[in-house]
Short mmCIF file of C-alpha atoms and ligand atoms in Angstrom, two decimals:
data_model
loop_
_atom_site.label_atom_id
_atom_site.label_comp_id
_atom_site.label_asym_id
_atom_site.label_seq_id
_atom_site.Cartn_x
_atom_site.Cartn_y
_atom_site.Cartn_z
CA MET A 1 27.46 -31.23 23.52
CA ASN A 2 26.18 -28.18 21.77
CA ALA A 3 22.39 -28.02 21.47
CA THR A 4 21.24 -27.03 17.99
CA GLU A 5 20.05 -23.44 17.80
CA TYR A 6 16.71 -23.02 16.06
CA GLU A 7 15.36 -20.03 14.20
CA PRO A 8 11.63 -19.30 13.83
CA VAL A 9 10.11 -19.02 10.35
CA ILE A 10 6.77 -17.27 10.20
CA GLY A 11 4.29 -16.47 7.44
CA LEU A 12 1.17 -14.44 8.15
CA GLU A 13 -2.32 -14.67 6.69
CA ILE A 14 -4.36 -11.56 7.35
CA HIS A 15 -8.08 -11.02 6.83
CA VAL A 16 -9.27 -7.47 6.47
CA GLN A 17 -12.93 -6.48 6.51
CA LEU A 18 -13.44 -3.81 3.89
CA LYS A 19 -15.30 -0.65 4.83
CA THR A 20 -17.71 -0.66 1.92
CA ARG A 21 -21.32 0.45 2.35
CA THR A 22 -22.77 -2.88 1.26
CA LYS A 23 -21.80 -6.55 1.34
CA MET A 24 -19.66 -8.37 -1.20
CA PHE A 25 -22.39 -9.93 -3.32
CA CYS A 26 -25.68 -8.32 -2.26
CA GLY A 27 -27.13 -4.91 -1.38
CA CYS A 28 -27.31 -5.47 2.40
CA GLU A 29 -25.58 -2.77 4.39
CA LEU A 30 -22.61 -3.74 6.53
CA SER A 31 -23.51 -4.02 10.15
CA PHE A 32 -21.88 -2.48 13.21
CA GLY A 33 -23.27 -3.97 16.38
CA GLU A 34 -26.95 -3.86 15.47
CA GLU A 35 -29.55 -6.40 16.50
CA PRO A 36 -28.71 -9.82 15.06
CA ASN A 37 -30.04 -10.75 11.63
CA VAL A 38 -31.32 -7.34 10.55
CA HIS A 39 -28.94 -6.99 7.59
CA THR A 40 -29.77 -10.07 5.59
CA CYS A 41 -31.38 -10.95 2.30
CA PRO A 42 -31.92 -14.11 0.27
CA VAL A 43 -28.45 -13.77 -1.30
CA CYS A 44 -26.40 -13.58 1.92
CA LEU A 45 -28.68 -16.12 3.62
CA GLY A 46 -27.79 -18.53 0.84
CA LEU A 47 -31.34 -19.21 -0.29
CA PRO A 48 -31.63 -21.29 -3.44
CA GLY A 49 -32.07 -19.49 -6.73
CA THR A 50 -30.33 -16.27 -5.76
CA LEU A 51 -27.44 -14.77 -7.69
CA PRO A 52 -24.40 -12.90 -6.41
CA VAL A 53 -23.50 -9.47 -7.83
CA LEU A 54 -19.91 -8.35 -7.24
CA ASN A 55 -19.39 -5.12 -5.23
CA ALA A 56 -17.39 -2.69 -7.39
CA ARG A 57 -16.17 -0.69 -4.39
CA ALA A 58 -14.72 -3.82 -2.79
CA VAL A 59 -12.80 -4.48 -6.01
CA HIS A 60 -11.55 -0.87 -5.96
CA PHE A 61 -10.35 -1.30 -2.36
CA GLY A 62 -8.74 -4.63 -3.26
CA LEU A 63 -6.86 -2.94 -6.08
CA MET A 64 -5.74 -0.11 -3.79
CA ILE A 65 -4.38 -2.64 -1.30
CA GLY A 66 -2.62 -4.58 -4.04
CA LEU A 67 -1.00 -1.44 -5.44
CA ALA A 68 -0.02 -0.18 -1.98
CA LEU A 69 1.79 -3.50 -1.41
CA GLY A 70 3.52 -3.33 -4.76
CA CYS A 71 1.68 -6.37 -6.13
CA GLU A 72 1.13 -7.33 -9.70
CA ILE A 73 -2.55 -6.93 -10.59
CA ALA A 74 -4.20 -9.73 -12.53
CA GLY A 75 -6.04 -8.34 -15.54
CA ARG A 76 -8.45 -11.21 -15.18
CA SER A 77 -9.07 -13.05 -11.92
CA GLN A 78 -11.53 -15.69 -10.95
CA PHE A 79 -13.88 -16.47 -8.07
CA HIS A 80 -14.15 -20.03 -6.80
CA ARG A 81 -16.42 -21.87 -4.41
CA LYS A 82 -14.61 -23.17 -1.37
CA ASN A 83 -16.88 -25.93 -0.12
CA TYR A 84 -17.21 -26.86 3.53
CA PHE A 85 -19.95 -27.22 6.07
CA TYR A 86 -20.31 -24.99 9.08
CA PRO A 87 -23.39 -23.35 10.60
CA ASP A 88 -22.01 -19.88 9.85
CA LEU A 89 -21.91 -20.65 6.13
CA PRO A 90 -25.46 -21.12 4.88
CA LYS A 91 -24.55 -21.72 1.22
CA GLY A 92 -22.23 -24.58 2.12
CA TYR A 93 -19.41 -22.76 0.37
CA GLN A 94 -17.52 -19.49 0.64
CA ILE A 95 -16.96 -17.47 -2.50
CA SER A 96 -13.22 -16.81 -2.58
CA GLN A 97 -10.39 -16.61 -5.05
CA TYR A 98 -8.21 -19.62 -5.55
CA ASP A 99 -5.72 -20.20 -8.34
CA VAL A 100 -6.09 -16.77 -10.01
CA PRO A 101 -6.15 -14.14 -7.24
CA LEU A 102 -6.57 -10.41 -7.86
CA CYS A 103 -2.97 -9.60 -6.82
CA THR A 104 0.29 -11.52 -6.54
CA GLY A 105 3.83 -10.72 -5.40
CA GLY A 106 4.84 -7.42 -3.83
CA HIS A 107 6.24 -6.58 -0.44
CA LEU A 108 5.74 -4.40 2.61
CA GLY A 109 8.97 -3.48 4.38
CA ASP A 110 11.21 -6.56 4.36
CA VAL A 111 8.35 -9.03 4.06
CA ARG A 112 7.33 -10.33 0.66
CA ILE A 113 3.65 -10.64 -0.16
CA HIS A 114 2.58 -13.93 -1.69
CA ARG A 115 -0.93 -12.93 -2.76
CA VAL A 116 -3.90 -10.70 -2.05
CA HIS A 117 -7.38 -11.90 -2.88
CA LEU A 118 -11.05 -11.04 -2.40
CA GLU A 119 -13.59 -13.17 -0.58
CA GLU A 120 -16.65 -12.96 1.65
CA ASP A 121 -16.83 -13.26 5.42
CA ALA A 122 -18.84 -15.97 7.14
CA ALA A 123 -21.67 -15.20 9.55
CA LYS A 124 -20.97 -15.03 13.26
CA LEU A 125 -21.62 -17.81 15.73
CA VAL A 126 -22.69 -16.54 19.12
CA HIS A 127 -21.90 -19.07 21.80
CA ALA A 128 -24.17 -18.66 24.78
CA SER A 129 -22.27 -18.54 28.05
CA ALA A 130 -23.49 -20.43 31.10
CA SER A 131 -25.36 -17.32 32.22
CA GLY A 132 -26.68 -16.53 28.77
CA ARG A 133 -28.30 -19.80 27.88
CA ILE A 134 -30.52 -19.85 24.88
CA HIS A 135 -33.88 -21.49 25.59
CA GLY A 136 -32.50 -23.00 28.76
CA ALA A 137 -29.72 -24.99 27.11
CA GLU A 138 -26.14 -24.28 26.18
CA ARG A 139 -26.50 -23.54 22.55
CA SER A 140 -25.04 -21.41 19.83
CA ALA A 141 -26.89 -18.94 17.68
CA VAL A 142 -25.99 -17.53 14.28
CA ASP A 143 -25.96 -13.81 13.48
CA PHE A 144 -26.04 -13.46 9.71
CA ASN A 145 -25.33 -9.72 9.73
CA ARG A 146 -21.64 -10.40 9.17
CA GLY A 147 -22.23 -13.05 6.51
CA GLY A 148 -21.11 -11.74 3.13
CA THR A 149 -19.01 -8.82 4.44
CA PRO A 150 -16.25 -8.10 1.89
CA LEU A 151 -12.85 -9.41 2.92
CA VAL A 152 -9.39 -9.07 1.54
CA GLU A 153 -6.97 -11.83 2.47
CA ILE A 154 -3.29 -10.95 2.44
CA VAL A 155 -0.81 -13.85 2.53
CA THR A 156 2.88 -13.22 3.16
CA GLU A 157 5.86 -15.33 2.25
CA PRO A 158 7.53 -16.99 5.27
CA ASP A 159 9.88 -14.01 5.72
CA VAL A 160 9.29 -13.17 9.38
CA HIS A 161 11.75 -14.49 11.93
CA SER A 162 10.51 -13.51 15.37
CA ALA A 163 7.32 -12.84 17.28
CA GLU A 164 8.30 -9.21 17.73
CA GLU A 165 8.97 -8.79 14.03
CA ALA A 166 5.53 -10.28 13.31
CA ARG A 167 3.89 -7.85 15.70
CA ASP A 168 5.74 -4.82 14.35
CA TRP A 169 5.09 -5.79 10.76
CA LEU A 170 1.39 -6.24 11.43
CA GLY A 171 1.47 -2.73 12.93
CA LEU A 172 2.96 -1.39 9.71
CA LEU A 173 0.33 -3.24 7.66
CA ARG A 174 -2.43 -1.84 9.87
CA SER A 175 -1.14 1.74 9.47
CA THR A 176 -0.90 1.22 5.75
CA LEU A 177 -4.47 -0.08 5.49
CA ARG A 178 -5.68 2.69 7.75
CA VAL A 179 -4.27 5.49 5.61
CA LEU A 180 -5.77 3.78 2.57
CA GLY A 181 -9.14 4.19 4.31
CA VAL A 182 -10.28 0.75 3.18
CA SER A 183 -10.97 -0.75 6.62
CA ASP A 184 -11.36 0.06 10.30
CA VAL A 185 -8.50 -2.42 10.88
CA ASN A 186 -9.56 -2.99 14.46
CA MET A 187 -8.38 -6.30 15.96
CA ASP A 188 -10.81 -6.12 18.90
CA GLU A 189 -13.75 -5.81 16.59
CA GLY A 190 -12.48 -8.37 14.12
CA SER A 191 -12.02 -6.07 11.14
CA LEU A 192 -8.33 -7.10 11.21
CA ARG A 193 -7.60 -10.78 11.92
CA CYS A 194 -4.29 -12.56 11.75
CA ASP A 195 -3.30 -16.21 11.51
CA ALA A 196 0.36 -17.08 12.00
CA ASN A 197 2.04 -20.02 10.29
CA VAL A 198 4.98 -21.05 12.42
CA SER A 199 7.88 -23.42 11.95
CA VAL A 200 11.43 -23.62 13.20
CA ARG A 201 14.63 -24.73 11.53
CA PRO A 202 18.26 -25.08 12.52
CA ALA A 203 19.66 -21.55 12.52
CA GLY A 204 21.39 -20.74 9.27
CA SER A 205 19.76 -23.51 7.24
CA SER A 206 17.54 -22.60 4.33
CA GLY A 207 14.95 -25.38 4.19
CA LEU A 208 11.54 -25.08 5.81
CA GLY A 209 10.38 -27.13 8.78
CA THR A 210 6.87 -28.48 9.29
CA LYS A 211 4.55 -25.61 10.16
CA THR A 212 1.55 -25.23 12.38
CA GLU A 213 -1.10 -22.56 12.01
CA LEU A 214 -2.19 -20.36 14.91
CA LYS A 215 -5.71 -19.19 14.20
CA ASN A 216 -7.26 -15.78 14.74
CA MET A 217 -4.99 -14.00 17.12
CA ASN A 218 -7.08 -11.01 18.18
CA SER A 219 -4.51 -8.61 19.55
CA PHE A 220 -0.95 -7.60 18.80
CA ARG A 221 0.17 -8.78 22.20
CA PHE A 222 -1.49 -12.19 21.87
CA LEU A 223 -0.03 -12.62 18.40
CA ALA A 224 3.48 -12.20 19.82
CA GLN A 225 2.74 -14.35 22.88
CA GLY A 226 1.19 -17.11 20.76
CA ILE A 227 4.12 -17.23 18.35
CA ASN A 228 6.63 -17.32 21.19
CA ALA A 229 4.74 -20.14 22.92
CA GLU A 230 4.53 -22.14 19.68
CA VAL A 231 8.20 -21.63 18.81
CA GLU A 232 9.13 -22.82 22.28
CA ARG A 233 6.87 -25.87 21.94
CA GLN A 234 8.32 -26.82 18.54
CA VAL A 235 11.92 -26.38 19.67
CA GLY A 236 11.12 -28.56 22.69
CA LEU A 237 9.73 -31.31 20.46
CA LEU A 238 12.72 -31.25 18.11
CA ARG A 239 15.23 -31.23 20.98
CA ALA A 240 13.45 -34.27 22.40
CA GLY A 241 13.87 -36.02 19.08
CA GLU A 242 10.16 -35.77 18.25
CA GLN A 243 8.47 -34.28 15.22
CA VAL A 244 6.18 -31.32 14.69
CA VAL A 245 2.77 -32.38 13.41
CA GLN A 246 1.15 -30.09 10.86
CA GLU A 247 -2.06 -28.89 12.47
CA THR A 248 -4.17 -25.88 13.29
CA LEU A 249 -3.85 -24.55 16.83
CA HIS A 250 -5.66 -22.18 19.11
CA PHE A 251 -3.66 -20.08 21.57
CA ASP A 252 -5.36 -19.17 24.84
CA PRO A 253 -3.63 -16.04 26.12
CA ARG A 254 -4.99 -16.51 29.65
CA SER A 255 -3.53 -19.97 30.18
CA GLY A 256 -0.74 -19.63 27.61
CA LEU A 257 -1.81 -23.04 26.28
CA LEU A 258 -1.97 -24.15 22.68
CA THR A 259 -4.70 -26.61 21.77
CA ALA A 260 -5.25 -28.44 18.50
CA LEU A 261 -8.34 -27.31 16.60
CA ARG A 262 -8.07 -29.73 13.72
CA SER A 263 -5.50 -31.54 11.70
CA LYS A 264 -4.41 -29.64 8.64
CA GLU A 265 -6.92 -29.55 5.80
CA GLU A 266 -5.67 -29.58 2.23
CA ALA A 267 -6.90 -27.59 -0.72
CA HIS A 268 -8.49 -30.71 -2.22
CA ASP A 269 -10.66 -31.08 0.89
CA TYR A 270 -12.52 -27.97 -0.21
CA ARG A 271 -13.37 -29.19 -3.69
CA TYR A 272 -12.71 -25.76 -5.15
CA PHE A 273 -14.46 -25.08 -8.43
CA PRO A 274 -15.04 -21.89 -10.40
CA GLU A 275 -18.09 -19.93 -9.23
CA PRO A 276 -20.51 -20.45 -12.12
CA ASP A 277 -22.66 -17.45 -11.16
CA LEU A 278 -19.88 -14.85 -11.53
CA VAL A 279 -18.01 -13.96 -14.67
CA PRO A 280 -14.24 -13.60 -14.23
CA LEU A 281 -13.23 -10.26 -12.74
CA VAL A 282 -11.59 -8.07 -15.37
CA ALA A 283 -9.55 -5.24 -13.85
CA THR A 284 -9.39 -2.71 -16.68
CA PRO A 285 -6.51 -0.22 -16.96
CA GLU A 286 -9.04 2.48 -15.99
CA MET A 287 -9.94 0.64 -12.79
CA VAL A 288 -6.27 0.16 -11.91
CA GLU A 289 -5.51 3.81 -12.65
CA ALA A 290 -8.44 4.95 -10.50
CA ALA A 291 -7.10 2.81 -7.63
CA ARG A 292 -3.60 4.18 -8.10
CA ALA A 293 -4.89 7.75 -8.13
CA ALA A 294 -6.66 7.10 -4.81
CA LEU A 295 -3.45 6.11 -2.99
CA PRO A 296 -2.30 8.58 -0.33
CA GLU A 297 1.28 8.79 0.94
CA LEU A 298 1.91 5.44 2.64
CA PRO A 299 3.69 5.00 5.98
CA ALA A 300 6.78 3.40 4.43
CA ALA A 301 7.15 6.32 1.98
CA ARG A 302 6.50 8.80 4.77
CA ALA A 303 9.32 7.27 6.84
CA GLN A 304 11.64 7.65 3.87
CA ARG A 305 10.61 11.26 3.47
CA PHE A 306 11.28 11.93 7.18
CA GLU A 307 14.76 10.50 6.73
CA ARG A 308 15.54 12.16 3.44
CA GLU A 309 13.98 15.59 3.87
CA LEU A 310 14.06 16.11 7.62
CA GLY A 311 17.22 14.16 8.43
CA LEU A 312 15.60 11.94 11.07
CA PRO A 313 17.49 8.74 11.93
CA ALA A 314 15.85 5.67 10.37
CA ASP A 315 14.47 4.17 13.56
CA ARG A 316 12.93 7.45 14.69
CA ALA A 317 11.46 7.99 11.22
CA HIS A 318 9.87 4.51 11.38
CA GLU A 319 8.66 4.99 14.92
CA LEU A 320 6.74 8.08 13.84
CA ALA A 321 5.64 7.19 10.32
CA PHE A 322 4.45 3.67 11.13
CA ARG A 323 1.96 5.15 13.58
CA THR A 324 0.05 7.62 11.47
CA GLU A 325 -1.31 9.56 14.44
CA LEU A 326 2.24 10.19 15.68
CA ALA A 327 3.44 11.28 12.26
CA ASP A 328 0.44 13.60 11.86
CA TYR A 329 1.06 15.14 15.27
CA PHE A 330 4.76 15.55 14.55
CA GLU A 331 4.11 17.26 11.22
CA GLN A 332 1.51 19.56 12.77
CA ALA A 333 3.98 20.57 15.48
CA LEU A 334 6.62 21.18 12.86
CA ALA A 335 4.25 23.36 10.85
CA ALA A 336 2.98 25.17 13.96
CA ASP A 337 6.33 26.77 14.34
CA GLY A 338 7.66 26.41 10.85
CA SER A 339 10.56 28.79 10.71
CA ASP A 340 13.49 27.37 12.62
CA LEU A 341 12.38 24.39 14.67
CA ASP A 342 14.87 21.54 14.35
CA PRO A 343 12.91 18.45 13.19
CA ILE A 344 15.32 16.10 14.97
CA ALA A 345 14.98 17.97 18.26
CA LEU A 346 11.20 17.96 17.90
CA ALA A 347 11.13 14.25 17.03
CA ASN A 348 13.16 13.51 20.16
CA TRP A 349 10.35 14.95 22.27
CA ILE A 350 7.67 12.63 20.89
CA PRO A 351 8.78 9.56 22.93
CA PRO A 352 8.73 11.49 26.26
CA LEU A 353 5.26 12.71 25.30
CA ILE A 354 4.08 9.15 24.54
CA GLU A 355 5.59 7.95 27.80
CA ARG A 356 3.45 10.48 29.66
CA ILE A 357 0.14 10.05 27.82
CA GLY A 358 0.33 6.23 27.46
CA SER A 359 1.50 4.29 24.45
CA ASP A 360 -2.03 3.62 23.16
CA THR A 361 -3.16 7.23 23.25
CA ASP A 362 -3.33 9.42 20.18
CA PRO A 363 -1.40 12.59 21.13
CA ALA A 364 -4.06 14.61 19.29
CA GLN A 365 -6.42 13.52 22.09
CA SER A 366 -4.05 14.79 24.77
CA LEU A 367 -4.01 18.24 26.37
CA VAL A 368 -0.70 19.02 24.70
CA SER A 369 -1.39 20.75 21.41
CA PRO A 370 1.19 20.30 18.64
CA ALA A 371 1.88 24.04 18.88
CA SER A 372 2.62 23.88 22.61
CA LEU A 373 5.03 20.95 22.15
CA ALA A 374 6.72 22.95 19.41
CA GLY A 375 6.89 25.93 21.78
CA LEU A 376 8.51 23.83 24.48
CA VAL A 377 11.11 22.43 22.09
CA LYS A 378 11.87 25.96 20.98
CA LEU A 379 12.50 27.05 24.57
CA VAL A 380 14.90 24.13 25.00
CA SER A 381 16.70 24.82 21.72
CA ALA A 382 17.07 28.49 22.67
CA ARG A 383 18.48 27.29 26.03
CA GLN A 384 15.79 29.22 27.86
CA VAL A 385 14.89 26.08 29.73
CA SER A 386 17.04 23.05 30.53
CA THR A 387 16.12 19.61 29.27
CA THR A 388 15.43 18.43 32.80
CA ALA A 389 13.12 21.33 33.56
CA ALA A 390 11.44 20.93 30.16
CA ARG A 391 10.51 17.38 31.11
CA ASP A 392 8.72 18.75 34.16
CA VAL A 393 6.98 21.31 31.99
CA LEU A 394 5.86 18.50 29.67
CA THR A 395 4.45 16.58 32.63
CA ARG A 396 2.46 19.70 33.56
CA LEU A 397 1.27 20.17 29.98
CA VAL A 398 0.07 16.56 29.84
CA ALA A 399 -1.82 16.97 33.11
CA GLU A 400 -3.29 20.42 32.58
CA GLY A 401 -2.54 21.72 29.10
CA GLY A 402 -1.52 25.36 28.80
CA ASP A 403 1.31 27.37 27.38
CA PRO A 404 4.86 26.13 28.03
CA ALA A 405 6.38 29.62 28.26
CA ALA A 406 3.77 30.64 30.84
CA ILE A 407 4.44 27.50 32.92
CA VAL A 408 8.18 28.18 32.83
CA GLU A 409 7.53 31.73 33.96
CA GLN A 410 5.06 30.85 36.73
CA GLU A 411 7.16 28.03 38.15
CA GLY A 412 10.44 29.87 37.85
CA LEU A 413 11.82 27.06 35.70
CA GLY A 414 13.78 29.29 33.33
CA ALA A 415 17.31 28.14 32.65
CA ILE A 416 20.07 29.47 34.83
CA SER A 417 23.06 30.43 32.80
CA ASP A 418 26.30 32.23 33.47
CA ALA A 419 24.71 35.41 32.22
CA ASP A 420 22.39 35.42 35.23
CA GLY A 421 25.47 35.49 37.38
CA GLY A 422 24.36 32.64 39.62
CA LEU A 423 25.66 29.61 37.79
CA ALA A 424 29.39 30.29 38.01
CA GLU A 425 29.17 30.51 41.81
CA ILE A 426 27.23 27.27 42.07
CA VAL A 427 29.85 25.54 39.90
CA ALA A 428 32.59 26.90 42.14
CA ALA A 429 30.72 25.55 45.16
CA ALA A 430 30.45 22.14 43.48
CA LEU A 431 34.22 22.03 42.90
CA ALA A 432 34.87 23.04 46.50
CA ALA A 433 32.43 20.43 47.82
CA ASP A 434 34.08 17.56 45.94
CA PRO A 435 37.81 18.30 45.50
CA ASP A 436 38.42 14.63 44.69
CA ALA A 437 36.22 14.70 41.62
CA ALA A 438 37.60 18.11 40.69
CA ASP A 439 41.16 16.72 40.73
CA LYS A 440 40.21 13.75 38.58
CA VAL A 441 38.53 15.95 35.99
CA ARG A 442 41.50 18.29 36.03
CA ALA A 443 43.71 15.26 35.34
CA GLY A 444 41.61 14.48 32.27
CA ASN A 445 39.20 11.87 33.64
CA MET A 446 35.97 13.33 32.21
CA LYS A 447 33.89 10.49 33.68
CA ALA A 448 34.41 12.04 37.10
CA ILE A 449 32.43 15.09 36.01
CA GLY A 450 29.11 13.34 36.82
CA PRO A 451 28.94 14.11 40.54
CA LEU A 452 29.95 17.75 39.89
CA VAL A 453 27.18 18.26 37.33
CA GLY A 454 24.83 16.40 39.69
CA TYR A 455 25.63 18.87 42.48
CA VAL A 456 24.84 21.83 40.25
CA MET A 457 21.59 20.23 39.05
CA ARG A 458 20.49 19.56 42.62
CA GLU A 459 21.26 23.12 43.65
CA THR A 460 19.39 24.56 40.67
CA LYS A 461 16.55 22.01 40.74
CA GLY A 462 17.47 20.90 37.24
CA ARG A 463 17.26 24.38 35.77
CA ALA A 464 20.93 24.70 34.82
CA ASP A 465 21.86 24.23 31.20
CA GLY A 466 23.93 21.02 31.05
CA GLY A 467 26.27 22.22 28.30
CA GLU A 468 26.89 25.47 30.11
CA VAL A 469 27.64 23.64 33.38
CA THR A 470 30.23 21.46 31.67
CA ARG A 471 31.79 24.49 30.03
CA LEU A 472 32.02 26.35 33.36
CA ILE A 473 33.54 23.36 35.17
CA ARG A 474 36.21 23.04 32.49
CA GLU A 475 36.83 26.76 32.53
CA GLN A 476 37.18 26.94 36.31
CA LEU A 477 39.55 23.97 36.32
CA GLY A 478 41.68 25.71 33.74
CA LEU A 479 40.89 23.20 31.00
CA GLY A 480 39.91 25.95 28.57
P1 ADP B 501 -1.05 -24.06 2.97
O1 ADP B 501 -1.07 -24.75 1.68
O2 ADP B 501 -0.84 -24.91 4.14
O3 ADP B 501 -2.17 -23.06 3.14
P2 ADP B 501 0.64 -22.06 1.95
O4 ADP B 501 1.80 -22.46 1.14
O5 ADP B 501 -0.59 -21.57 1.27
O6 ADP B 501 0.29 -23.21 2.94
O7 ADP B 501 1.13 -20.94 2.96
C1 ADP B 501 0.28 -20.40 3.90
C2 ADP B 501 1.09 -19.48 4.77
O8 ADP B 501 2.05 -20.24 5.50
C3 ADP B 501 1.89 -18.44 4.03
O9 ADP B 501 1.85 -17.24 4.79
C4 ADP B 501 3.28 -18.99 4.00
O10 ADP B 501 4.25 -17.97 3.97
C5 ADP B 501 3.35 -19.73 5.29
N1 ADP B 501 4.26 -20.88 5.29
C6 ADP B 501 4.37 -21.83 4.36
N2 ADP B 501 5.28 -22.75 4.72
C7 ADP B 501 5.77 -22.37 5.92
C8 ADP B 501 6.71 -22.91 6.85
N3 ADP B 501 7.35 -24.05 6.62
N4 ADP B 501 6.94 -22.22 7.98
C9 ADP B 501 6.29 -21.08 8.25
N5 ADP B 501 5.39 -20.54 7.44
C10 ADP B 501 5.11 -21.17 6.29
ZN1 ZN B 502 -27.69 -9.67 1.74
MG1 MG B 503 -3.19 -21.49 2.09
#
């Protein structure tokens, strides 16, 4: 019997802390790791009789995000009270947007955006560890510094179909938000937080299965691991003839276990009602235009430009443009040696650079300046150094910095070509050393050329130009 194949269906809900100077509804400054409870006031402590005042800069950032994601902007949107009790929420409700959000629709890459709305962050519960007991007991404390921080919530349609796609898409969203300058978008520090809604369905069908919600995945890796674990769990249930229960889950990356936090709450549990202390938010054409004017080139557009104007293949263009620091480095290297550097050749040297400096490192922080990478690529293009030797030069540059041409000179890594006289003899020696391979190549079996080229590379310590070696082998075998 054929087991049914299942396909994952994933929708993401992302919370982004905005990098405004002050909080969403009061004049308290945002806090970055200060003493607890030093950035508070009667408004964000939820004292009775206080009134919220909306932060104009947060609205501006919200509009920029909405426009960057191609959303439709609501001329008039509304704040609601979302009522629930928790110690990190002193008012007993969160001010959020409900049925009339600031932005709707839009897309980023292949993923459609459902909505983008403004709200405020809750305070932070600090759970004392066994060693850090508070007043001798295991207790929790509340730090109200975070309470009232402006948030934008971005909700996607369920358009994501694998854990890896979710991770990559979140990377694109992060780059996009970063170039907008609206947030630090740091998952470790909680300025970027992601919940994943996960369901599975028989592959090829179009309905939606029952979903669960994985809360607050705090790294890209854990997001992917959590989704994979949950997809596996759901497929297991369905194969066993059981059903998925709609609930909210926590993924523990250390144990790989998923535990239920609570059964799914419904909108009516929150008793949403319009915030009576705030007038509806009217986004005037001037406000929208100001937000539009503030948009820089976005990663998706930059990838398109790399394809269109520089001729990079799509996946390389994405690889660079979706990580702004790589794209910046690449463009600086290109400009460092403007005249005749081939963008494709240069782009091909970024992955070997990343491999050597570590995939989390910004190349601008490495010892290899954009100009020296450009210089190295130029040496390769001019066939003054072989690709193999250039890789060694790059390793040296990463370790010590310096000038590629000088390293080539010092280490005697310059390419050996026929013109130097030496290469033709070494090729002849390779043919003599392996007459079997030579015969096969002569008979037209080009696959047999590998050992011959290998011989030459060993003899020249990788300094021979590969194209030139192939040409000489063919020439000496009378293949023209
Ligand atoms: P809820 O009412 O439970 O909050 P929403 O319709 O508001 O659900 O959707 C919340 C998120 O869950 C969105 O990102 C949406 O794309 C996603 N989602 C909705 N239904 C499914 C499903 N069956 N499988 C996966 N994701 C889903
Ligand atoms: Zn305050
Ligand atoms: Mg929802």
